[in-house]
CSV table of C-alpha atoms and ligand atoms in Angstrom, one decimal:
chain,number,residue,atom,x,y,z
A,1,MET,CA,-3.5,25.4,-11.0
A,2,THR,CA,-4.1,23.5,-7.8
A,3,THR,CA,-3.6,19.7,-8.1
A,4,GLN,CA,-6.7,17.7,-7.3
A,5,SER,CA,-6.2,14.0,-7.0
A,6,THR,CA,-8.8,12.0,-8.9
A,7,ILE,CA,-8.6,10.4,-12.2
A,8,GLU,CA,-12.0,11.5,-13.3
A,9,LYS,CA,-11.4,15.2,-12.5
A,10,ASN,CA,-8.1,15.2,-14.5
A,11,GLN,CA,-9.8,13.4,-17.4
A,12,LYS,CA,-12.6,16.0,-17.4
A,13,LEU,CA,-10.1,18.9,-17.5
A,14,LEU,CA,-8.3,17.3,-20.4
A,15,LEU,CA,-11.3,16.3,-22.4
A,16,GLU,CA,-13.0,19.7,-22.0
A,17,LYS,CA,-9.7,21.3,-23.0
A,18,LYS,CA,-9.6,23.2,-19.7
A,19,ALA,CA,-6.0,22.1,-19.2
A,20,SER,CA,-3.3,20.3,-21.2
A,21,MET,CA,-1.4,17.3,-19.9
A,22,ARG,CA,1.7,19.4,-19.7
A,23,GLU,CA,-0.1,21.9,-17.5
A,24,LEU,CA,-1.3,19.2,-15.2
A,25,VAL,CA,2.1,17.5,-14.9
A,26,ASP,CA,3.6,20.9,-14.4
A,27,ALA,CA,1.2,21.7,-11.5
A,28,TYR,CA,2.1,18.4,-9.8
A,29,LEU,CA,5.8,19.1,-10.2
A,30,LYS,CA,5.3,22.6,-8.7
A,31,THR,CA,3.5,21.0,-5.7
A,32,ILE,CA,6.4,18.6,-5.2
A,33,GLN,CA,8.9,21.5,-5.5
A,34,LYS,CA,7.0,23.5,-2.9
A,35,TYR,CA,6.3,21.0,-0.2
A,36,ASP,CA,8.5,18.0,-0.6
A,37,GLY,CA,11.5,19.8,0.9
A,38,VAL,CA,9.7,19.3,4.2
A,39,LEU,CA,7.8,16.1,3.6
A,40,ASN,CA,10.6,14.2,1.8
A,41,SER,CA,8.3,11.8,0.0
A,42,PHE,CA,10.3,11.5,-3.2
A,43,ILE,CA,13.8,10.1,-3.7
A,44,THR,CA,13.8,10.9,-7.5
A,45,VAL,CA,11.5,13.3,-9.3
A,46,ASN,CA,11.1,12.8,-13.0
A,47,ASN,CA,11.1,16.5,-14.0
A,48,GLU,CA,12.0,16.3,-17.6
A,49,ILE,CA,10.8,12.7,-18.4
A,50,SER,CA,7.3,13.4,-17.1
A,51,LEU,CA,6.9,16.6,-19.1
A,52,LYS,CA,8.1,14.9,-22.3
A,53,LYS,CA,5.5,12.1,-21.8
A,54,ALA,CA,2.9,14.8,-21.1
A,55,ASP,CA,3.6,16.3,-24.6
A,56,LEU,CA,3.1,12.9,-26.2
A,57,VAL,CA,-0.3,12.6,-24.4
A,58,ASP,CA,-1.2,16.1,-25.6
A,59,LYS,CA,-0.4,15.1,-29.2
A,60,LEU,CA,-2.6,12.1,-28.9
A,61,LEU,CA,-5.4,14.2,-27.4
A,62,SER,CA,-5.3,16.6,-30.4
A,63,LYS,CA,-5.6,13.7,-32.8
A,64,ASN,CA,-8.3,11.6,-31.2
A,65,ASP,CA,-11.8,12.1,-30.1
A,66,LYS,CA,-13.0,11.4,-26.5
A,67,VAL,CA,-14.1,7.8,-27.2
A,68,SER,CA,-11.0,6.7,-29.0
A,69,ILE,CA,-8.5,8.4,-26.6
A,70,LEU,CA,-10.2,6.7,-23.6
A,71,SER,CA,-10.2,3.4,-25.3
A,72,LYS,CA,-6.5,3.7,-26.0
A,73,LEU,CA,-5.6,5.4,-22.7
A,74,PRO,CA,-8.2,4.3,-20.0
A,75,LEU,CA,-6.0,6.0,-17.3
A,76,LEU,CA,-5.5,9.2,-19.3
A,77,GLY,CA,-4.6,12.1,-17.0
A,78,THR,CA,-3.3,9.9,-14.2
A,79,VAL,CA,0.0,11.0,-12.7
A,80,VAL,CA,1.5,8.2,-10.7
A,81,SER,CA,4.4,7.7,-8.3
A,82,TYR,CA,6.1,4.4,-7.5
A,83,LYS,CA,7.7,3.2,-4.3
A,84,ASP,CA,11.4,3.0,-5.1
A,85,LEU,CA,11.2,-0.8,-5.1
A,86,PHE,CA,9.6,-0.8,-8.6
A,87,LEU,CA,12.1,-1.2,-11.4
A,88,THR,CA,11.8,1.7,-13.9
A,89,LYS,CA,13.8,1.5,-17.1
A,90,GLY,CA,16.5,4.2,-17.2
A,91,ILE,CA,15.3,5.7,-13.9
A,92,ARG,CA,17.4,5.0,-10.7
A,93,THR,CA,15.8,2.5,-8.3
A,94,THR,CA,17.3,2.4,-4.8
A,95,ALA,CA,15.0,0.4,-2.5
A,96,ALA,CA,15.7,3.4,-0.2
A,97,SER,CA,19.1,1.8,0.5
A,98,LYS,CA,22.6,3.0,-0.1
A,99,VAL,CA,23.3,-0.5,-1.3
A,100,LEU,CA,21.5,0.3,-4.6
A,101,GLU,CA,22.4,4.0,-4.6
A,102,SER,CA,23.4,4.0,-8.3
A,103,PHE,CA,21.3,1.2,-9.7
A,104,VAL,CA,19.6,2.1,-13.0
A,105,PRO,CA,17.4,-0.8,-14.2
A,106,GLN,CA,17.4,-2.1,-17.8
A,107,TYR,CA,13.7,-2.8,-17.8
A,108,SER,CA,10.5,-1.8,-16.0
A,109,ALA,CA,8.3,-3.9,-13.7
A,110,THR,CA,5.2,-5.4,-15.5
A,111,VAL,CA,2.9,-3.1,-13.6
A,112,VAL,CA,4.9,0.0,-14.6
A,113,ASP,CA,4.6,-1.0,-18.2
A,114,LYS,CA,0.9,-1.7,-17.9
A,115,LEU,CA,0.2,1.6,-16.3
A,116,GLU,CA,2.3,3.5,-18.8
A,117,ASN,CA,0.5,1.8,-21.7
A,118,ALA,CA,-2.8,2.8,-20.1
A,119,GLY,CA,-1.8,6.5,-20.2
A,120,CYS,CA,-0.2,7.1,-16.7
A,121,ILE,CA,2.7,9.4,-16.3
A,122,ASN,CA,5.5,8.4,-13.9
A,123,ILE,CA,6.2,11.6,-11.9
A,124,GLY,CA,8.8,10.0,-9.6
A,125,LYS,CA,10.1,7.3,-7.2
A,126,THR,CA,9.0,7.5,-3.6
A,127,ASN,CA,10.8,7.2,-0.4
A,128,CYS,CA,10.2,4.2,1.9
A,129,ASP,CA,11.7,2.2,4.7
A,130,ALA,CA,14.8,0.7,3.2
A,131,TRP,CA,14.0,-2.7,1.5
A,132,ALA,CA,10.4,-2.2,2.8
A,133,HIS,CA,11.6,-3.0,6.3
A,134,GLY,CA,9.6,-0.8,8.7
A,135,SER,CA,6.3,0.7,9.8
A,136,SER,CA,7.1,4.4,10.1
A,137,GLY,CA,9.0,5.7,7.1
A,138,GLU,CA,11.9,6.5,9.4
A,139,ASN,CA,14.2,3.7,8.2
A,140,SER,CA,15.3,5.1,4.9
A,141,ASP,CA,18.9,5.9,3.9
A,142,TYR,CA,17.4,9.0,2.2
A,143,GLY,CA,15.9,10.6,5.2
A,144,VAL,CA,12.7,10.4,7.2
A,145,THR,CA,9.3,11.0,5.4
A,146,LYS,CA,6.9,13.2,7.4
A,147,ASN,CA,3.1,13.1,7.7
A,148,PRO,CA,1.4,16.0,5.9
A,149,TRP,CA,-1.4,16.0,8.4
A,150,GLY,CA,1.1,16.9,11.2
A,151,VAL,CA,4.8,17.0,10.4
A,152,GLU,CA,5.8,15.9,13.8
A,153,TYR,CA,4.0,12.5,13.1
A,154,VAL,CA,5.1,9.5,11.1
A,155,PRO,CA,3.2,8.8,7.9
A,156,GLY,CA,3.4,5.1,8.5
A,157,GLY,CA,5.5,2.7,6.5
A,158,SER,CA,7.0,1.1,4.7
A,159,SER,CA,5.4,2.7,1.6
A,160,SER,CA,5.6,6.1,3.4
A,161,GLY,CA,6.4,8.3,0.4
A,162,SER,CA,3.7,6.7,-1.8
A,163,ALA,CA,1.0,7.5,0.8
A,164,VAL,CA,2.3,11.0,1.4
A,165,SER,CA,2.6,11.9,-2.3
A,166,VAL,CA,-1.1,11.0,-2.8
A,167,SER,CA,-2.2,12.6,0.4
A,168,ALA,CA,-0.4,15.9,-0.4
A,169,ASN,CA,-1.7,16.0,-4.0
A,170,MET,CA,1.8,15.4,-5.5
A,171,CYS,CA,0.3,12.7,-7.9
A,172,THR,CA,-3.1,11.2,-8.6
A,173,VAL,CA,-2.3,7.6,-7.4
A,174,SER,CA,0.7,5.7,-6.2
A,175,LEU,CA,2.0,2.1,-6.2
A,176,GLY,CA,3.5,0.5,-3.1
A,177,THR,CA,4.1,-3.0,-1.7
A,178,ASP,CA,2.4,-4.7,1.3
A,179,THR,CA,4.2,-7.6,3.0
A,180,CYS,CA,2.6,-7.0,6.4
A,181,GLY,CA,0.6,-3.8,6.2
A,182,SER,CA,3.0,-1.5,4.3
A,183,ILE,CA,0.2,-0.1,2.1
A,184,ARG,CA,-2.6,-0.2,4.6
A,185,LEU,CA,-0.8,1.4,7.5
A,186,PRO,CA,0.5,4.5,5.6
A,187,ALA,CA,-2.9,4.8,3.9
A,188,ASN,CA,-4.6,4.8,7.3
A,189,TYR,CA,-2.1,7.4,8.7
A,190,THR,CA,-2.5,9.8,5.7
A,191,TYR,CA,-6.3,9.7,5.0
A,192,THR,CA,-5.9,7.8,1.7
A,193,TYR,CA,-7.3,4.5,0.4
A,194,GLY,CA,-4.8,1.6,0.4
A,195,LEU,CA,-5.4,-1.7,-1.3
A,196,LYS,CA,-3.5,-4.9,-0.5
A,197,PRO,CA,-4.8,-7.2,-3.3
A,198,THR,CA,-5.1,-11.0,-3.1
A,199,TYR,CA,-1.7,-12.7,-3.1
A,200,GLY,CA,-1.0,-13.4,-6.8
A,201,ALA,CA,-3.6,-11.0,-8.2
A,202,VAL,CA,-1.0,-8.4,-9.4
A,203,SER,CA,2.3,-9.2,-11.0
A,204,ARG,CA,5.4,-8.6,-8.9
A,205,TYR,CA,7.8,-9.1,-11.8
A,206,GLY,CA,10.4,-6.3,-11.6
A,207,VAL,CA,9.6,-5.3,-8.1
A,208,ILE,CA,12.4,-5.8,-5.5
A,209,ALA,CA,11.4,-8.7,-3.4
A,210,MET,CA,11.1,-8.6,0.4
A,211,ALA,CA,9.4,-11.8,1.6
A,212,SER,CA,8.2,-13.7,-1.5
A,213,SER,CA,5.4,-15.7,0.1
A,214,LEU,CA,3.8,-12.6,1.5
A,215,ASP,CA,4.7,-9.7,-0.9
A,216,CYS,CA,1.8,-8.0,-2.7
A,217,ILE,CA,1.8,-5.0,-5.1
A,218,GLY,CA,-1.0,-2.5,-4.3
A,219,HIS,CA,-2.3,1.0,-4.7
A,220,PHE,CA,-3.0,4.3,-3.0
A,221,SER,CA,-5.7,6.8,-4.1
A,222,LYS,CA,-8.1,9.4,-2.7
A,223,THR,CA,-11.3,7.6,-3.7
A,224,ALA,CA,-12.6,4.1,-3.9
A,225,ALA,CA,-13.4,4.6,-7.6
A,226,ASP,CA,-9.8,5.4,-8.4
A,227,ILE,CA,-8.3,2.5,-6.6
A,228,LYS,CA,-10.7,0.2,-8.5
A,229,LYS,CA,-9.7,1.8,-11.8
A,230,VAL,CA,-6.0,1.3,-11.2
A,231,PHE,CA,-6.5,-2.3,-10.0
A,232,GLU,CA,-8.5,-3.1,-13.2
A,233,ILE,CA,-5.3,-2.3,-15.2
A,234,THR,CA,-2.7,-3.8,-12.9
A,235,LYS,CA,-4.3,-7.1,-12.1
A,236,GLY,CA,-4.1,-10.2,-14.2
A,237,ARG,CA,-1.9,-12.9,-15.6
A,238,ASP,CA,1.7,-12.4,-16.3
A,239,LEU,CA,3.8,-15.2,-17.7
A,240,LYS,CA,6.8,-13.8,-15.8
A,241,ASP,CA,5.2,-14.2,-12.4
A,242,ALA,CA,4.2,-17.8,-11.8
A,243,THR,CA,2.2,-17.1,-8.6
A,244,LEU,CA,-0.5,-15.2,-10.6
A,245,ASP,CA,-4.0,-16.4,-10.8
A,246,GLU,CA,-7.2,-14.7,-11.7
A,247,LYS,CA,-10.8,-15.5,-10.7
A,248,SER,CA,-13.8,-13.3,-10.5
A,249,TYR,CA,-15.9,-12.8,-7.5
A,250,ASN,CA,-18.8,-10.4,-7.2
A,251,LYS,CA,-21.4,-10.3,-4.5
A,252,LYS,CA,-24.3,-7.9,-4.0
A,253,LEU,CA,-24.5,-5.8,-0.8
A,254,THR,CA,-28.0,-7.0,0.0
A,255,ASN,CA,-28.0,-9.5,2.8
A,256,MET,CA,-24.4,-9.0,3.4
A,257,VAL,CA,-22.8,-10.0,6.7
A,258,ILE,CA,-19.6,-8.5,8.0
A,259,GLY,CA,-17.7,-10.4,10.7
A,260,VAL,CA,-16.3,-8.5,13.7
A,261,PRO,CA,-13.4,-10.6,15.2
A,262,ASP,CA,-13.4,-10.4,18.9
A,263,GLU,CA,-9.6,-10.8,19.0
A,264,PHE,CA,-9.0,-7.6,17.0
A,265,PHE,CA,-10.9,-5.4,19.5
A,266,GLN,CA,-9.2,-6.4,22.8
A,267,ASN,CA,-6.6,-4.8,25.0
A,268,GLY,CA,-3.8,-3.0,23.2
A,269,LEU,CA,-6.2,-1.3,20.8
A,270,SER,CA,-6.5,2.5,21.4
A,271,ASP,CA,-10.0,3.8,22.4
A,272,GLU,CA,-9.9,6.4,19.7
A,273,VAL,CA,-9.4,3.8,17.0
A,274,SER,CA,-11.9,1.4,18.5
A,275,LEU,CA,-14.7,4.0,19.0
A,276,ASN,CA,-14.2,5.3,15.5
A,277,ILE,CA,-14.7,1.8,14.0
A,278,LYS,CA,-17.9,1.4,16.1
A,279,LYS,CA,-19.1,4.6,14.4
A,280,ALA,CA,-18.3,3.1,11.0
A,281,ILE,CA,-20.2,-0.1,11.9
A,282,SER,CA,-23.3,1.8,12.9
A,283,LEU,CA,-23.3,3.7,9.7
A,284,PHE,CA,-23.2,0.5,7.8
A,285,GLU,CA,-25.9,-1.0,10.0
A,286,LYS,CA,-28.2,2.0,9.4
A,287,ASN,CA,-28.0,1.1,5.7
A,288,GLY,CA,-28.9,-2.5,6.1
A,289,VAL,CA,-25.5,-4.2,6.3
A,290,LYS,CA,-25.4,-6.8,9.1
A,291,PHE,CA,-22.6,-7.5,11.5
A,292,ASN,CA,-21.8,-10.7,13.3
A,293,LYS,CA,-19.2,-11.4,16.1
A,294,ILE,CA,-16.7,-14.0,14.9
A,295,ASN,CA,-13.7,-15.6,16.5
A,296,LEU,CA,-10.2,-16.0,15.0
A,297,PRO,CA,-8.3,-17.4,18.0
A,298,HIS,CA,-5.1,-18.2,16.2
A,299,THR,CA,-4.6,-14.8,14.6
A,300,LYS,CA,-3.0,-13.7,17.8
A,301,TYR,CA,0.1,-15.7,16.7
A,302,GLY,CA,0.1,-13.9,13.3
A,303,ILE,CA,2.8,-11.4,14.2
A,304,SER,CA,5.1,-14.0,15.7
A,305,VAL,CA,4.7,-16.2,12.7
A,306,TYR,CA,5.4,-13.3,10.4
A,307,TYR,CA,8.6,-12.4,12.3
A,308,ILE,CA,9.9,-15.9,11.6
A,309,ILE,CA,8.8,-16.4,8.0
A,310,GLN,CA,9.5,-12.9,6.8
A,311,PRO,CA,13.2,-12.7,8.0
A,312,ALA,CA,13.8,-16.2,6.7
A,313,GLU,CA,12.7,-15.0,3.2
A,314,VAL,CA,14.4,-11.7,3.6
A,315,SER,CA,17.7,-13.4,4.3
A,316,SER,CA,17.4,-15.4,1.2
A,317,ASN,CA,16.2,-12.6,-1.1
A,318,LEU,CA,18.9,-10.1,0.2
A,319,SER,CA,21.7,-12.6,-0.3
A,320,ARG,CA,22.0,-11.6,-3.9
A,321,TYR,CA,23.2,-8.1,-2.9
A,322,ASP,CA,26.5,-9.4,-1.8
A,323,GLY,CA,28.7,-6.9,-3.6
A,324,ILE,CA,29.8,-9.5,-6.1
A,325,ARG,CA,26.6,-9.8,-8.3
A,326,TYR,CA,24.8,-6.6,-7.1
A,327,GLY,CA,25.1,-3.8,-4.7
A,328,LYS,CA,27.9,-2.4,-2.5
A,329,GLY,CA,28.2,-5.4,-0.2
A,330,ARG,CA,27.2,-6.1,3.4
A,331,ASP,CA,28.6,-3.1,5.0
A,332,ALA,CA,26.2,-0.8,3.2
A,333,PHE,CA,23.2,-2.5,4.8
A,334,SER,CA,21.7,-0.5,7.7
A,335,GLU,CA,20.9,-1.9,11.1
A,336,GLU,CA,17.4,-3.1,10.4
A,337,ALA,CA,18.3,-5.1,7.3
A,338,LYS,CA,21.2,-6.7,9.1
A,339,ARG,CA,18.9,-7.6,12.0
A,340,ARG,CA,16.5,-9.4,9.7
A,341,ILE,CA,19.3,-11.2,7.8
A,342,MET,CA,20.7,-12.5,11.1
A,343,LEU,CA,17.2,-13.5,12.4
A,344,GLY,CA,16.3,-15.2,9.1
A,345,THR,CA,19.6,-17.1,8.8
A,346,TYR,CA,19.2,-18.3,12.4
A,347,VAL,CA,15.6,-19.6,12.0
A,348,LEU,CA,16.6,-21.5,8.9
A,349,SER,CA,19.8,-22.9,10.2
A,350,SER,CA,20.2,-26.6,10.9
A,351,GLY,CA,18.8,-27.5,14.3
A,352,TYR,CA,16.6,-24.5,14.5
A,353,TYR,CA,14.7,-24.9,11.3
A,354,ASP,CA,12.2,-27.4,12.8
A,355,ALA,CA,11.8,-25.4,16.0
A,356,TYR,CA,11.1,-22.1,14.3
A,357,TYR,CA,10.6,-22.0,10.6
A,358,LEU,CA,8.7,-25.3,10.2
A,359,LYS,CA,6.6,-24.6,13.3
A,360,ALA,CA,5.7,-21.1,12.0
A,361,MET,CA,4.7,-22.6,8.6
A,362,LYS,CA,2.4,-25.0,10.5
A,363,VAL,CA,0.8,-22.2,12.5
A,364,ARG,CA,0.4,-20.2,9.2
A,365,SER,CA,-1.6,-23.2,7.8
A,366,VAL,CA,-3.9,-23.1,10.9
A,367,ILE,CA,-4.5,-19.4,10.4
A,368,ILE,CA,-5.3,-19.9,6.8
A,369,ARG,CA,-7.8,-22.6,7.6
A,370,GLU,CA,-9.3,-20.5,10.3
A,371,ILE,CA,-9.8,-17.6,7.9
A,372,ASP,CA,-11.3,-19.8,5.2
A,373,GLN,CA,-13.7,-21.2,7.8
A,374,ALA,CA,-14.7,-17.7,9.0
A,375,PHE,CA,-15.8,-16.7,5.5
A,376,LYS,CA,-18.4,-19.5,5.6
A,377,SER,CA,-20.3,-17.4,8.1
A,378,CYS,CA,-19.5,-13.9,6.8
A,379,ASP,CA,-18.8,-12.1,3.5
A,380,ALA,CA,-16.1,-9.8,4.8
A,381,ILE,CA,-14.2,-8.9,8.0
A,382,ILE,CA,-13.8,-5.5,9.5
A,383,ALA,CA,-10.7,-4.7,11.6
A,384,PRO,CA,-8.5,-1.9,12.8
A,385,VAL,CA,-5.4,-1.3,10.6
A,386,SER,CA,-3.2,-0.5,13.5
A,387,THR,CA,-3.2,-0.4,17.3
A,388,THR,CA,-2.9,3.4,17.5
A,389,PRO,CA,-3.4,6.5,15.4
A,390,PRO,CA,-0.3,8.0,13.8
A,391,PHE,CA,2.5,8.2,16.4
A,392,LYS,CA,5.2,10.8,16.7
A,393,LEU,CA,8.5,10.7,14.8
A,394,GLY,CA,11.2,9.1,17.0
A,395,GLU,CA,8.6,7.4,19.3
A,396,LYS,CA,9.3,3.8,18.4
A,397,ILE,CA,12.4,3.8,16.1
A,398,SER,CA,14.8,2.8,18.9
A,399,ASP,CA,12.6,-0.1,20.0
A,400,PRO,CA,12.3,-2.6,17.2
A,401,LEU,CA,9.8,-4.8,19.1
A,402,LYS,CA,7.5,-1.9,19.8
A,403,MET,CA,7.7,-1.0,16.1
A,404,TYR,CA,6.9,-4.6,15.0
A,405,LEU,CA,3.8,-4.7,17.1
A,406,THR,CA,2.3,-1.8,15.1
A,407,ASP,CA,1.4,-4.4,12.4
A,408,ILE,CA,-0.4,-6.8,14.6
A,409,TYR,CA,-3.7,-6.4,12.7
A,410,ALA,CA,-2.1,-6.4,9.3
A,411,ALA,CA,-0.4,-9.8,9.4
A,412,THR,CA,-3.6,-11.9,9.0
A,413,ALA,CA,-4.3,-10.8,5.4
A,414,ASN,CA,-0.7,-11.4,4.3
A,415,LEU,CA,-0.4,-14.8,5.9
A,416,ALA,CA,-3.7,-15.9,4.5
A,417,GLY,CA,-3.2,-14.3,1.1
A,418,ILE,CA,-6.5,-12.5,1.2
A,419,PRO,CA,-7.3,-8.9,0.0
A,420,SER,CA,-7.8,-6.1,2.3
A,421,LEU,CA,-8.7,-2.5,1.7
A,422,ALA,CA,-7.8,0.4,4.1
A,423,ILE,CA,-10.6,3.0,4.1
A,424,PRO,CA,-10.1,6.5,5.5
A,425,PHE,CA,-12.7,7.5,8.1
A,426,GLY,CA,-12.6,10.1,10.8
A,427,PHE,CA,-9.9,12.0,12.7
A,428,THR,CA,-8.4,12.0,16.2
A,429,ASN,CA,-8.9,15.0,18.5
A,430,ASP,CA,-5.5,16.2,17.3
A,431,GLY,CA,-6.7,16.2,13.7
A,432,MET,CA,-4.8,13.0,12.7
A,433,PRO,CA,-6.4,10.5,10.2
A,434,LEU,CA,-8.2,7.4,11.3
A,435,GLY,CA,-9.9,4.5,9.4
A,436,PHE,CA,-10.3,0.8,9.2
A,437,GLN,CA,-9.6,-2.2,7.0
A,438,ILE,CA,-12.1,-4.6,5.3
A,439,MET,CA,-10.7,-8.1,4.4
A,440,GLY,CA,-12.5,-10.4,2.0
A,441,PRO,CA,-12.0,-13.9,0.6
A,442,ARG,CA,-9.4,-14.4,-2.0
A,443,TYR,CA,-10.2,-12.5,-5.3
A,444,SER,CA,-13.1,-10.6,-3.7
A,445,GLU,CA,-11.6,-7.1,-4.5
A,446,ASN,CA,-14.8,-6.2,-6.3
A,447,LEU,CA,-16.7,-6.8,-3.1
A,448,LEU,CA,-14.3,-4.6,-1.2
A,449,PHE,CA,-14.6,-1.8,-3.7
A,450,HIS,CA,-18.4,-2.1,-3.7
A,451,LEU,CA,-18.5,-1.8,0.1
A,452,ALA,CA,-16.1,1.2,0.1
A,453,GLU,CA,-18.1,3.0,-2.6
A,454,ASN,CA,-21.3,2.5,-0.6
A,455,PHE,CA,-19.6,3.5,2.6
A,456,GLU,CA,-18.5,6.8,0.9
A,457,ALA,CA,-22.2,7.5,0.3
A,458,TYR,CA,-23.2,6.5,3.9
A,459,SER,CA,-20.6,8.7,5.5
A,460,ASN,CA,-20.9,11.6,3.0
A,461,TYR,CA,-17.2,11.1,2.2
A,462,THR,CA,-15.4,14.1,0.6
A,463,ILE,CA,-11.8,14.3,-0.3
A,464,LYS,CA,-9.9,16.0,2.4
A,465,ASN,CA,-6.5,17.6,1.9
A,466,PRO,CA,-3.9,18.2,4.6
A,467,ASP,CA,-3.1,21.8,5.4
A,468,ILE,CA,0.4,21.6,3.9
A,469,TYR,CA,0.1,25.2,2.7
A,470,ASN,CA,1.1,26.1,6.2
A,471,LEU,CA,4.5,24.3,5.9
B,501,LIG,N1,6.2,-3.3,9.0
B,501,LIG,C1,6.4,-4.6,8.5
B,501,LIG,C2,7.9,-4.9,8.5
B,501,LIG,O1,8.7,-4.1,8.9
B,501,LIG,C3,5.8,-4.7,7.1
B,501,LIG,C4,6.7,-4.3,6.0
B,501,LIG,C5,6.0,-4.4,4.7
B,501,LIG,O2,4.7,-4.7,4.6
B,501,LIG,N2,6.7,-4.3,3.6
B,501,LIG,O3,8.2,-6.0,8.3
């Protein structure tokens, strides 16, 4: 059986009794076995646990009719992988760092429980940049993850394994985290959808924190419909995460205006990425969606602000892994984590706090105001995800500043707490994936899904699979 990655297709197979859940899970496990030796998208594969869960689902299927099984298990047939930052009860969780090499959590993250209760089966824990620090998937203590569209290219990071596992049909959907692009970038580099929800829309309880005022839990899938289905289950109030809020927002596409920020289309952006977004804009326009130029002059400070606030929060969050309470102690941290702990401690230290941290917080407020103002003249904003298409393994890893600049277009959504959806669209001349992101006001996820579903129709979107069979 070949693994096809949509929730609907799997449900159809199960309900029409063309496959059992065991057969489905087995097919995904075989795909992992065959191709992950090269791609390295998993740190832990749940061979036995996932098959046992599949048998339970098969039992339920035999005892319930279609309507009652779907009301009990709305995500029936969904095989999910989790970035190795999500606590999973009884299953090792490493944050891709040697510091937590043998950490087995006593409980699961709220979202893991929610998805399990909705019928999802956890197939494994995915590789990522250690502690979610990185943009390429090369900064893991468990080896580099490769892009299935071209194994000499990076898949993007930090949720590298999550994106690759979906792209290469090793699961149906995956969960990752986005602190400054870590879902949108790898989604964009692997031809998958990647959602960074509104800050506070999805519970982070039980997910290893990177920078708490920016961290968001999000999802990867192969269709707009699937990402919407998973968000429907994961979103919502959780008494264990005080930052959560829930509002509904729904707007029709008619008379819709999308803002095109001048500042996101200036020098530094590759022609291939920019021309491709222009193609997307004209497809939208042909179907009646209007575009307006807008200005976001302070977003150019976004990446600088991010690289002050984020290390400050990283230094605080990582201080618990001191080898006394948790972890193996300081020496087990790799270069990148040490760099951020030092930067963060510096910008928070007496005498420098006002000059760096406080100033960055003030500029962040200006950016938030600017974004809120922009949404008075448009319903959503279109932008590139990254400055360039996927780059080659090794190209940026020895130059941290160059690597940091990869995320220049991602920072705005995290700093302002707004949702953003990365949409796959087009390929480079070398056959590597391209796409764009659409940001909306807080809690406008439904609007983003609506736009994405319509864009699928405008662009005759079909699921495309990388040619991993040549590996
Ligand atoms: N690439 C960014 C960084 O290294 C973002 C990481 C993330 O979103 N988790 O900080």
